Amino acid sequence: MTDQRPNIIFIITDQQRFDTIHAAGYDFMETPHLDRLHREGIVFNNCFITAASCAPARASLFTGHYPHTTGILKNADTWKHGWIENLQEGGYQTVNIGKMHSWPYTTPLGFDQRYVVENKDRYLEGRYFYDEWDKALRARGLVKQQRELYRQLPDYKESLGAFDWLLDEDMHPDMFVGNMAVDWIRNYPVSEPLFLEIGFPGPHPPYDPIPRYTESYLKKDLNIAPVLESDLVHQPDPLKAMRIHNHEVDHDSVVHLLEPTEEQLHRQRAYYLANVTMIDDKVGEIMTALEEKGLLDNSIVIFSSDHGDCLTDHGHSQKWTMYDVITRVPMIIWAPGRFGEPRAIDGLVQQMDLGPTLMGLADIPIPEPMAARSLLPLLESDAEAASCLRDVVFAEQAKDGILTTSKFMTMVRTQDWKLVHFLDEPWGQLFDLTTDPLEVDNLWDAPEHADKKKELLAILREWRIRDSYENSDLWEDYR
C-alpha cells in the first residue's frame, strides 16, 4: 500500500459510563485491554457528548454539529450523512461492523461495507429489522433472547433489566460483533488507508452478560451511590414524570423500580459491568488481530461511547438526563509514538470534536462550516491551554417516547458549574460541581445563586445565537 496515511480504528460502545475502566481509578473494574489503551494513549478525562440518547449523540459525533443543527433530536430521526463520506471521498476504505444507529439502519452513510448489528432489544423502531446477528441466530436455529421472552420470567419486574445470557456464548451480540471484527481484520484485504468503525451493542440493556463474567462482580463492592430523598424531591417535574414512566413502561427490557433494594441495585450494576469486561476481552482480540495483520504500527485506535447510564443513580433508569453519568464518556486516542508521551487531558472537550481531528490526521479538508473543533493542537502538544479546549460544553435532548413531558432540554456545563434548562418551563437544575460533584443539591431556586443561574442562561442563549449564525451556510447547496 503506497498511501501511508494512518488507519483509523474507532471502537464505540453503547451506553458505557466513564467510571468503567480500571486504569481510570475504578478499582472494581476488570478491563486489562482498555487499561492498556489508557496507559499508552491520550486520555480525555472530561469528554462530553452532545445529546442524552443514542441517535442524536451519534449523529452529532459523525457530523460535527449539535443536534439543534442536524435536526436529529431523537432516535429514528432520519440520519443519512456525515464526515465518513469525506473519508470515503478522500481515499479511505470505510467499513462499519456493528452498531451505528443511523436511520434507516442500512443507509450507506459513507461506508464501502456495512455489517449492521443494532440494538439488542428493538421495539420502538426497527422492531422487525433483520440484522447480521439476527441472521446468524436463525442460521444456528436459535431464538434471540428478547423482551417478549424475558417478560415470561417470574422475576422479570424485579430484575432491573439484568438477565443471564443462556444461548451459545459466541451468539451474544457483543461477542458476535467482536468476532466479526476480528474475522474481517484477519481475512479482508486492506488496499487503502482504513477507517474501521466497530460498534458494540453493549453494555446497553438488557444487561445480559455471559454468566461466567458476572461471578467476580457479584462479590465486590461496586461503589454505588445512594439515592437521596432530597435529590428526588428537588428534581424538575419532567424528570419526576420520567421516573414514573420508566417504571410503568419496560424500555429495553428494564422495568425501573422506584425503591429498589440494595441487592437489586448491586445485581444490576454487576451485570452491567460484566458486560463491559466482555467487551474488553474483544477489544484485546481486535488489537491482537490488527498487530498480526501488520496494521497496528500505522493505526490510530480510538475508544469511546455514545453516552452513559444512570443505573438508578439519582433514581433514574438509563439515559435522557443531563447528569455527568450520562453526558461524560470515556475517550482515549491510542497511537504510541505519534503524539509524544502518554498523558491525561483534564480540559473540557465535546466528543464530536473527533470528526475534524480524524480528518486532519487523514489529510482530508475539513468541511465548513463545522461546530466541532479539531483536537490536533492538543494531541501534538501537551499544552493544557490549547485553543481547542472548551470553556463550556453543551448537550441537548428533545421530547421522545421516554422524556414525555418536556419539549426540549439543554445542558450548559463549565468545569465548575452545570445548568439544565427546560424550554417554556419554570423549573431547571443548577449544580455547583466543586462542592457537589455528585449533583444531588439542585440550586435552581436558591436566591444566593441567582446571579450564577443568570450567567449560565446568558451563555446558553449566546451559544445558540452564535451557533445558528456561524452555521447558517450549512445547507446552502439545498436552498
XYZ file of C-alpha atoms in Angstrom:
479
model
C 0.000 0.000 0.000
C 1.634 3.228 -1.167
C -0.703 5.600 0.698
C 0.861 5.869 4.159
C -1.865 7.855 5.869
C -2.825 6.247 9.190
C -5.502 3.631 9.601
C -8.256 4.789 11.949
C -9.886 2.148 14.132
C -12.850 3.609 16.010
C -14.279 1.357 18.714
C -17.502 2.704 20.198
C -19.708 1.072 22.804
C -23.308 1.897 23.592
C -24.224 3.412 26.955
C -20.899 2.980 28.766
C -20.212 5.208 31.772
C -16.882 6.969 32.268
C -16.299 5.117 35.559
C -15.884 1.688 33.955
C -12.128 1.458 33.304
C -9.797 0.152 35.995
C -6.851 2.312 34.919
C -9.018 5.431 35.254
C -9.124 4.850 39.003
C -12.059 2.472 39.359
C -10.502 -0.493 41.121
C -13.589 -2.697 40.986
C -13.326 -2.882 37.182
C -11.667 -5.731 35.249
C -10.557 -4.137 31.970
C -6.946 -5.122 31.182
C -7.164 -4.249 27.483
C -8.828 -0.874 27.943
C -6.244 -0.311 30.678
C -3.533 -0.767 28.050
C -5.104 1.866 25.805
C -5.486 4.123 28.833
C -1.834 3.719 29.911
C -0.373 4.128 26.434
C -2.751 6.678 24.908
C -4.028 10.210 25.226
C -6.886 10.140 27.729
C -9.590 12.796 27.780
C -10.907 12.923 31.337
C -13.638 15.438 30.571
C -15.155 14.412 27.256
C -18.858 15.244 26.910
C -21.423 14.067 24.425
C -23.907 16.496 22.854
C -27.152 14.556 23.356
C -28.611 12.315 26.036
C -29.712 9.459 23.771
C -28.188 7.265 21.081
C -29.017 8.565 17.612
C -28.759 12.315 18.352
C -25.405 11.810 20.080
C -24.047 9.657 17.253
C -25.338 11.932 14.502
C -23.651 14.852 16.244
C -20.410 12.877 16.591
C -20.363 11.859 12.930
C -21.366 15.272 11.527
C -19.518 17.669 13.839
C -22.679 19.635 14.616
C -25.005 19.971 17.593
C -28.395 18.226 17.463
C -30.290 21.507 17.024
C -28.316 21.978 13.783
C -28.518 18.413 12.458
C -32.236 18.264 13.283
C -31.637 14.779 14.658
C -33.097 15.215 18.119
C -34.303 11.724 18.991
C -33.936 8.100 17.927
C -35.407 7.313 14.488
C -34.962 10.850 13.190
C -33.581 10.427 9.656
C -29.774 10.451 9.590
C -28.029 9.690 6.282
C -24.900 11.857 6.004
C -21.714 12.748 7.871
C -17.948 13.085 7.654
C -17.412 9.385 6.932
C -18.406 10.386 3.385
C -15.462 12.808 3.394
C -13.105 9.988 4.410
C -14.505 7.793 1.662
C -14.168 10.514 -0.976
C -10.644 11.193 0.292
C -9.448 7.681 -0.476
C -10.139 5.791 2.744
C -11.545 2.270 2.782
C -14.550 2.709 5.085
C -16.086 -0.212 6.959
C -18.763 -0.475 9.654
C -19.052 -3.594 11.792
C -21.742 -3.493 14.454
C -23.829 -0.602 15.697
C -24.017 2.877 14.164
C -27.706 3.642 14.862
C -28.217 5.588 11.654
C -31.768 5.791 10.356
C -32.572 3.970 8.200
C -30.238 1.416 9.772
C -28.736 0.432 6.398
C -28.219 3.872 4.874
C -24.737 3.933 3.242
C -23.508 6.885 5.373
C -20.191 6.875 3.529
C -19.284 3.246 4.200
C -17.928 0.959 1.486
C -19.070 -2.008 3.562
C -21.651 -2.256 6.351
C -22.219 -5.258 8.612
C -25.017 -3.875 10.740
C -25.838 -5.087 14.245
C -28.306 -2.833 16.025
C -29.975 -2.670 19.444
C -30.203 -5.943 21.300
C -33.889 -5.389 22.054
C -35.521 -3.373 19.260
C -39.071 -2.312 19.983
C -39.862 1.351 19.315
C -38.254 1.432 15.873
C -36.850 -1.237 13.612
C -38.632 -3.971 15.537
C -38.621 -6.331 12.565
C -35.299 -5.241 11.105
C -33.157 -8.298 10.335
C -29.505 -7.529 11.043
C -26.359 -9.659 10.729
C -26.806 -11.002 14.255
C -30.434 -11.997 13.619
C -29.319 -13.899 10.529
C -26.609 -15.742 12.460
C -29.009 -16.720 15.234
C -31.521 -18.000 12.712
C -28.853 -19.954 10.818
C -27.985 -21.748 14.049
C -31.646 -22.410 14.864
C -31.636 -20.114 17.914
C -34.349 -17.743 19.103
C -32.959 -14.423 20.310
C -33.324 -13.558 23.958
C -35.650 -10.568 23.877
C -38.352 -8.661 25.700
C -41.241 -11.000 24.915
C -39.296 -13.917 26.376
C -37.838 -12.029 29.330
C -41.373 -10.956 30.249
C -42.232 -14.610 30.835
C -39.703 -14.883 33.663
C -41.329 -14.871 37.115
C -38.911 -12.219 38.422
C -38.964 -10.033 35.289
C -40.378 -6.974 37.044
C -37.831 -7.221 39.852
C -34.699 -7.748 37.727
C -33.963 -4.137 36.653
C -33.100 -5.470 33.204
C -30.382 -7.887 34.426
C -30.581 -11.394 32.937
C -28.210 -14.267 32.207
C -27.202 -14.950 28.605
C -28.130 -18.604 28.154
C -27.590 -19.137 24.418
C -24.269 -20.019 22.763
C -21.540 -17.697 24.042
C -20.463 -16.594 20.574
C -24.047 -15.570 19.811
C -24.064 -12.862 22.459
C -24.260 -9.628 20.425
C -21.032 -8.176 21.820
C -19.170 -11.441 21.268
C -20.680 -11.618 17.794
C -19.584 -8.091 16.829
C -16.115 -8.580 18.323
C -15.647 -11.881 16.497
C -16.898 -10.424 13.230
C -14.439 -7.531 13.534
C -11.547 -9.892 14.233
C -12.541 -12.077 11.285
C -12.748 -9.070 8.954
C -9.332 -7.773 10.024
C -7.704 -11.157 9.534
C -9.255 -12.031 6.198
C -10.203 -8.931 4.237
C -7.569 -7.198 2.065
C -6.753 -3.626 3.081
C -5.818 -1.796 -0.106
C -6.201 1.816 1.059
C -5.919 3.524 4.424
C -8.638 2.015 6.588
C -11.409 3.642 8.583
C -12.976 0.821 10.584
C -15.869 1.584 12.922
C -16.580 -1.232 15.384
C -19.825 -0.601 17.261
C -20.566 -2.820 20.236
C -24.280 -3.008 21.167
C -23.455 -3.279 24.887
C -23.418 -2.513 27.706
C -26.803 -1.075 26.681
C -29.653 -3.069 28.249
C -30.874 -5.685 28.558
C -27.917 -6.238 30.896
C -27.423 -9.852 29.847
C -23.756 -10.909 30.031
C -22.496 -14.457 29.836
C -22.801 -15.764 33.441
C -19.103 -16.503 33.975
C -18.371 -12.779 33.653
C -20.729 -11.807 36.468
C -19.270 -14.070 39.169
C -16.500 -11.795 40.422
C -18.569 -8.600 40.212
C -21.342 -10.111 42.325
C -18.793 -10.499 45.143
C -17.425 -6.919 45.014
C -18.261 -3.553 46.493
C -19.224 -1.642 43.338
C -19.256 1.865 44.827
C -22.960 2.506 44.140
C -24.035 5.973 45.209
C -27.126 6.143 47.460
C -30.249 7.828 46.096
C -31.118 10.712 48.414
C -34.682 11.787 49.054
C -33.548 15.413 48.881
C -32.237 14.745 45.375
C -35.548 13.241 44.212
C -37.712 15.947 45.765
C -35.877 18.799 44.051
C -35.727 17.293 40.548
C -37.686 19.125 37.823
C -41.162 17.817 37.072
C -40.200 16.259 33.694
C -37.588 14.086 35.411
C -40.056 13.065 38.116
C -42.529 12.118 35.390
C -39.865 10.137 33.546
C -39.138 8.047 36.652
C -42.803 7.032 36.761
C -42.918 6.411 33.008
C -39.874 4.104 33.133
C -41.496 2.193 35.980
C -44.691 1.709 34.002
C -43.125 1.008 30.586
C -40.335 -1.576 30.233
C -37.964 0.090 27.793
C -35.147 -2.222 26.638
C -36.413 -4.967 28.984
C -35.824 -2.739 32.022
C -38.682 -2.306 34.479
C -37.418 0.605 36.532
C -38.001 0.309 40.268
C -38.706 3.412 42.313
C -37.442 1.852 45.542
C -35.072 -0.992 44.633
C -33.327 -2.980 47.317
C -29.555 -2.875 47.732
C -29.422 -6.428 46.423
C -31.313 -5.456 43.248
C -29.083 -2.439 42.689
C -25.930 -4.472 43.184
C -27.056 -7.229 40.839
C -27.949 -4.762 38.069
C -24.612 -2.971 38.417
C -22.691 -6.269 38.453
C -24.348 -7.445 35.252
C -23.712 -4.121 33.528
C -20.029 -4.093 34.498
C -19.648 -7.745 33.484
C -20.821 -6.739 30.012
C -18.057 -4.106 29.923
C -15.486 -6.787 30.762
C -16.850 -8.978 27.961
C -16.316 -6.111 25.537
C -12.855 -5.527 26.975
C -11.901 -9.096 26.059
C -12.956 -8.446 22.487
C -11.003 -5.178 22.379
C -7.922 -7.223 23.267
C -8.614 -9.666 20.438
C -9.137 -6.806 17.976
C -5.775 -5.294 18.955
C -4.079 -8.672 18.510
C -5.656 -9.152 15.079
C -4.525 -5.688 13.968
C -0.998 -6.458 15.118
C -0.914 -9.860 13.395
C -2.155 -8.272 10.151
C 0.613 -5.665 10.332
C -1.838 -2.788 10.630
C -1.227 -1.671 14.197
C 2.041 0.229 13.706
C 0.321 2.716 11.401
C -3.041 2.816 13.168
C -4.780 5.260 15.459
C -7.201 3.474 17.783
C -9.997 5.498 19.370
C -12.198 4.165 22.147
C -15.345 5.913 23.346
C -19.085 5.504 23.972
C -22.181 7.394 22.861
C -23.404 8.242 26.395
C -23.614 6.726 29.861
C -26.266 5.060 32.025
C -27.730 6.206 35.338
C -28.129 2.599 36.551
C -30.578 4.002 39.155
C -28.186 6.814 40.216
C -30.394 9.836 41.002
C -33.307 7.400 40.957
C -33.255 7.101 37.148
C -33.117 4.391 34.535
C -30.772 4.521 31.550
C -30.210 7.955 29.909
C -32.354 11.009 28.959
C -30.984 13.130 31.826
C -28.048 15.553 31.935
C -26.138 14.137 34.895
C -22.430 13.511 34.339
C -23.001 9.746 34.459
C -24.837 10.277 31.147
C -23.048 13.168 29.462
C -19.418 12.369 30.359
C -17.932 9.423 28.493
C -14.596 7.644 28.234
C -12.432 8.763 25.319
C -8.960 7.503 24.511
C -6.840 8.154 21.420
C -4.141 5.474 21.195
C -1.202 5.861 18.809
C 2.069 5.259 20.695
C 4.907 7.427 19.410
C 2.703 9.591 17.230
C 1.663 12.166 19.843
C 4.518 12.086 22.326
C 4.253 10.637 25.809
C 1.001 9.135 27.106
C -0.927 11.650 29.156
C -4.307 12.684 30.503
C -6.057 15.885 29.463
C -8.440 17.389 32.006
C -9.818 20.261 29.911
C -13.342 20.140 28.507
C -13.928 18.733 25.017
C -17.011 17.710 23.088
C -16.925 14.188 21.720
C -17.923 15.492 18.282
C -14.504 17.192 18.142
C -13.226 13.804 16.969
C -14.580 14.469 13.456
C -12.265 17.313 12.386
C -9.455 15.690 14.388
C -9.630 12.493 12.346
C -9.997 14.357 9.061
C -6.898 16.338 9.954
C -4.974 13.136 10.681
C -6.220 11.712 7.372
C -5.106 14.849 5.481
C -8.654 15.475 4.312
C -10.063 19.032 4.126
C -12.495 19.778 6.929
C -15.840 20.903 5.504
C -17.018 24.335 6.532
C -18.908 25.351 8.492
C -18.431 22.868 11.330
C -19.177 23.432 15.017
C -16.694 20.787 16.156
C -13.055 21.764 16.810
C -10.024 19.740 15.830
C -8.115 18.357 18.806
C -4.901 18.088 16.801
C -3.264 21.082 18.527
C -3.872 19.323 21.816
C -2.607 15.947 20.585
C 0.540 17.434 19.089
C 1.326 19.481 22.194
C 0.931 18.923 25.922
C -0.300 22.485 26.417
C -3.453 22.421 28.509
C -4.300 25.890 27.204
C -4.641 24.765 23.579
C -7.330 26.736 21.772
C -9.351 23.628 21.024
C -10.206 23.157 24.700
C -13.611 24.491 25.660
C -14.690 26.735 28.499
C -18.214 25.356 28.175
C -19.807 22.175 26.793
C -23.435 21.646 25.819
C -25.906 18.796 25.417
C -29.496 18.632 24.202
C -32.459 16.263 24.329
C -35.896 16.591 22.722
C -39.206 15.126 23.786
C -39.466 11.490 22.710
C -41.116 8.282 23.822
C -39.322 8.362 27.165
C -38.850 12.063 28.005
C -42.575 12.561 27.541
C -43.495 15.774 29.374
C -40.938 18.336 28.204
C -40.358 19.792 24.730
C -36.620 20.333 24.858
C -33.880 20.124 27.467
C -30.436 21.766 27.218
C -27.348 21.421 29.396
C -24.621 24.042 29.732
C -21.581 22.936 31.746
C -18.322 24.582 32.748
C -15.567 22.982 34.816
C -17.303 24.139 37.997
C -20.999 24.609 37.257
C -23.852 22.943 35.388
C -27.250 24.301 34.397
C -30.087 22.338 32.779
C -32.770 24.388 31.010
C -36.261 23.170 30.041
C -37.945 25.031 27.188
C -41.023 27.068 28.202
C -40.946 25.710 31.748
C -40.151 27.361 35.106
C -38.025 24.601 36.559
C -34.475 23.539 35.903
C -31.290 22.290 37.542
C -28.222 24.150 38.779
C -25.249 22.380 40.363
C -22.071 23.661 41.954
C -19.767 20.878 40.785
C -16.938 21.940 43.095
C -18.882 21.376 46.298
C -21.407 18.906 44.855
C -19.678 16.671 42.279
C -22.413 14.015 42.559
C -25.068 16.556 41.508
C -27.544 15.942 44.308
C -28.163 19.518 45.532
C -30.267 21.420 42.992
C -29.651 25.167 43.440
C -32.070 26.358 40.733
C -34.323 28.174 43.204
C -31.569 29.246 45.618
C -31.614 33.083 45.855
C -27.918 33.237 46.687
C -27.111 31.612 43.314
C -29.481 33.668 41.160
C -26.563 35.529 39.543
C -24.835 32.267 38.569
C -28.073 30.975 37.055
C -28.466 34.195 35.083
C -24.847 33.968 33.892
C -25.225 30.402 32.627
C -28.555 31.137 30.952
C -26.866 34.013 29.144
C -24.072 31.685 27.995
C -26.662 29.219 26.693
C -28.539 31.956 24.833
C -25.399 33.406 23.242
C -24.235 29.935 22.200
C -27.492 29.160 20.414
C -27.444 32.517 18.637
C -23.773 32.224 17.670
C -24.028 28.588 16.549
C -27.059 29.348 14.374
C -25.268 32.292 12.781
C -21.918 30.562 12.229
C -23.598 27.550 10.620
C -26.157 29.475 8.582
C -24.487 28.380 5.322
C -24.508 24.689 6.187
C -27.432 23.902 3.880
C -26.702 26.473 1.172
C -26.437 23.770 -1.514
C -30.000 22.684 -0.706
C -31.693 26.085 -0.595
